[in-house]
Amino acid sequence: MIIYDLIDLKKIRRALLYIACLVVMLYIQETLLSRISPLGVRAMPVPAFIAAIGLFEGGLWGGLFGVLAGLMCDMSSSGTTVLFTISFAVLGFLAGLVCEVLINRRFYSYMIAAALALLLAAVCQAVPVWVYHGAAPLALLRTAGLQAAWSLPLAVPSYFVCRVIAGRKLKE
């Protein structure tokens, strides 16, 4: 019976809810949002979801779910190997760290963190294209900005979903 004392069922429940939401988010991103491309840019809301997890759960959870989301995004896209795994882990950890040190868990702070996470993820996608294929940097920055702008409205549900999942933890 001592082993049951070591298991925190609330954390396991929260982790499973975050995983379920992440799978739904990736499904929406890969099926619905991959078909819609205004100005030739597709939305990628997963970095904002990882930032929301980091915001409410801290840097460790943000980094761990960043690795999980990055692995799933790398497996679903054909052009990357470990780009999303590394960048999402760093984004999730940094979002949690910044929240613990500098900002609060309010919606306005989250939207700034989500915008920065989306922009950093888009720039991380653009840098290899610039380095290895010699694409024009200004065109890549324009595309990265459009991707972040197109993904930002989709970050709003992530905040509220993560706030509900982490709600019991924040009250305790």
XYZ file of C-alpha atoms in Angstrom:
172
model
C 0.000 0.000 0.000
C 2.978 2.331 0.353
C 3.351 2.570 -3.410
C -0.144 4.041 -3.690
C 0.980 6.893 -1.449
C 3.703 7.765 -3.958
C 1.307 8.001 -6.909
C -0.422 11.337 -7.325
C -3.642 10.540 -9.153
C -4.455 14.224 -9.659
C -1.250 14.756 -11.629
C -1.865 11.634 -13.689
C -5.400 12.811 -14.459
C -4.158 16.262 -15.497
C -1.424 14.738 -17.663
C -3.927 12.466 -19.409
C -6.260 15.408 -20.039
C -3.392 17.441 -21.500
C -2.403 14.507 -23.727
C -5.979 14.129 -24.943
C -6.183 17.841 -25.720
C -2.825 17.693 -27.477
C -3.986 14.818 -29.674
C -7.157 16.732 -30.566
C -5.124 19.872 -31.306
C -2.731 17.943 -33.552
C -5.636 16.250 -35.310
C -7.254 19.615 -36.028
C -3.925 21.065 -37.145
C -3.118 18.209 -39.498
C -6.579 17.649 -40.975
C -8.523 20.896 -40.979
C -5.898 23.624 -40.737
C -3.600 22.000 -43.285
C -6.305 22.534 -45.920
C -6.843 26.229 -45.150
C -3.976 28.487 -46.169
C -4.749 32.196 -46.485
C -1.909 33.983 -48.271
C -0.188 30.613 -48.674
C 0.458 30.149 -44.944
C -0.913 27.400 -42.716
C -1.698 27.828 -39.041
C 0.253 25.936 -36.389
C -1.405 26.452 -32.981
C 0.491 23.715 -31.105
C 3.271 26.043 -29.797
C 0.606 28.215 -28.161
C -0.866 25.127 -26.477
C 2.577 24.188 -25.173
C 3.025 27.747 -23.900
C -0.315 27.451 -22.082
C 0.769 24.225 -20.404
C 4.044 25.862 -19.371
C 2.161 28.895 -18.111
C -0.139 26.922 -15.817
C 2.025 23.939 -14.880
C 5.560 25.298 -14.858
C 8.702 24.773 -16.853
C 9.080 21.040 -16.250
C 5.612 20.159 -17.525
C 5.937 22.658 -20.377
C 9.215 21.093 -21.443
C 7.931 17.525 -21.169
C 4.779 18.230 -23.134
C 6.894 20.217 -25.582
C 8.959 17.096 -26.234
C 5.803 15.014 -26.670
C 4.149 17.541 -28.990
C 7.389 18.028 -30.902
C 7.772 14.302 -31.465
C 4.213 14.060 -32.698
C 4.645 17.078 -35.024
C 7.951 15.747 -36.345
C 6.347 12.389 -37.091
C 3.437 14.011 -38.904
C 5.543 16.323 -41.088
C 7.865 14.989 -43.729
C 10.403 17.816 -43.828
C 11.697 17.772 -40.256
C 13.549 15.290 -38.097
C 14.021 16.852 -34.647
C 13.225 20.526 -35.257
C 9.887 20.576 -33.459
C 11.020 18.242 -30.689
C 13.825 20.559 -29.646
C 12.083 23.880 -30.286
C 8.794 22.924 -28.592
C 10.641 21.590 -25.537
C 12.561 24.850 -25.226
C 9.395 26.913 -25.793
C 7.430 25.017 -23.147
C 10.224 25.245 -20.612
C 10.789 28.955 -21.253
C 7.067 29.711 -20.997
C 6.931 27.992 -17.619
C 10.117 29.661 -16.428
C 8.982 33.131 -17.487
C 5.627 32.591 -15.791
C 7.246 31.531 -12.549
C 9.673 34.465 -12.542
C 8.257 37.423 -14.486
C 4.603 37.272 -15.497
C 1.293 36.200 -14.032
C -1.203 33.649 -15.348
C -3.651 36.161 -16.804
C -5.031 36.071 -20.329
C -3.140 39.154 -21.490
C 0.197 37.721 -20.335
C -0.610 34.418 -21.991
C -1.404 36.048 -25.320
C 1.980 37.791 -25.297
C 3.726 34.518 -24.407
C 1.727 32.645 -27.063
C 2.554 35.243 -29.723
C 6.249 34.974 -28.871
C 6.088 31.162 -28.880
C 4.327 31.128 -32.253
C 6.798 33.593 -33.704
C 9.803 31.669 -32.349
C 8.437 28.391 -33.717
C 7.887 29.973 -37.131
C 11.401 31.429 -37.150
C 12.788 28.011 -36.171
C 11.027 26.614 -39.230
C 12.384 29.381 -41.454
C 16.048 29.253 -40.440
C 16.838 25.839 -42.024
C 15.164 26.944 -45.270
C 17.341 30.048 -45.279
C 20.562 28.228 -44.364
C 20.243 25.121 -46.541
C 18.206 26.388 -49.487
C 19.252 30.029 -49.653
C 15.760 31.496 -49.535
C 15.348 35.240 -49.150
C 15.386 36.165 -45.439
C 12.766 38.902 -45.770
C 10.331 36.559 -47.495
C 10.896 33.968 -44.786
C 10.342 36.518 -42.016
C 7.140 37.661 -43.731
C 5.945 34.059 -43.914
C 6.894 33.451 -40.271
C 4.990 36.565 -39.197
C 1.932 35.554 -41.205
C 2.006 32.049 -39.739
C 2.210 33.451 -36.209
C -0.596 35.943 -36.905
C -2.808 33.263 -38.441
C -2.183 30.917 -35.492
C -2.696 33.506 -32.734
C -6.538 33.500 -32.731
C -6.396 29.719 -32.334
C -4.370 30.203 -29.150
C -7.371 31.613 -27.298
C -9.096 28.231 -26.715
C -5.799 26.760 -25.494
C -5.666 29.230 -22.621
C -9.153 28.443 -21.403
C -8.790 24.668 -21.804
C -5.490 24.620 -19.904
C -6.901 26.933 -17.240
C -9.811 24.538 -16.663
C -7.515 21.511 -16.499
C -5.084 23.233 -14.124
C -7.887 24.987 -12.216
C -8.002 22.601 -9.303
C -4.216 22.763 -8.891
C -4.207 26.554 -8.856
C -6.842 26.683 -6.112
C -4.992 24.233 -3.862
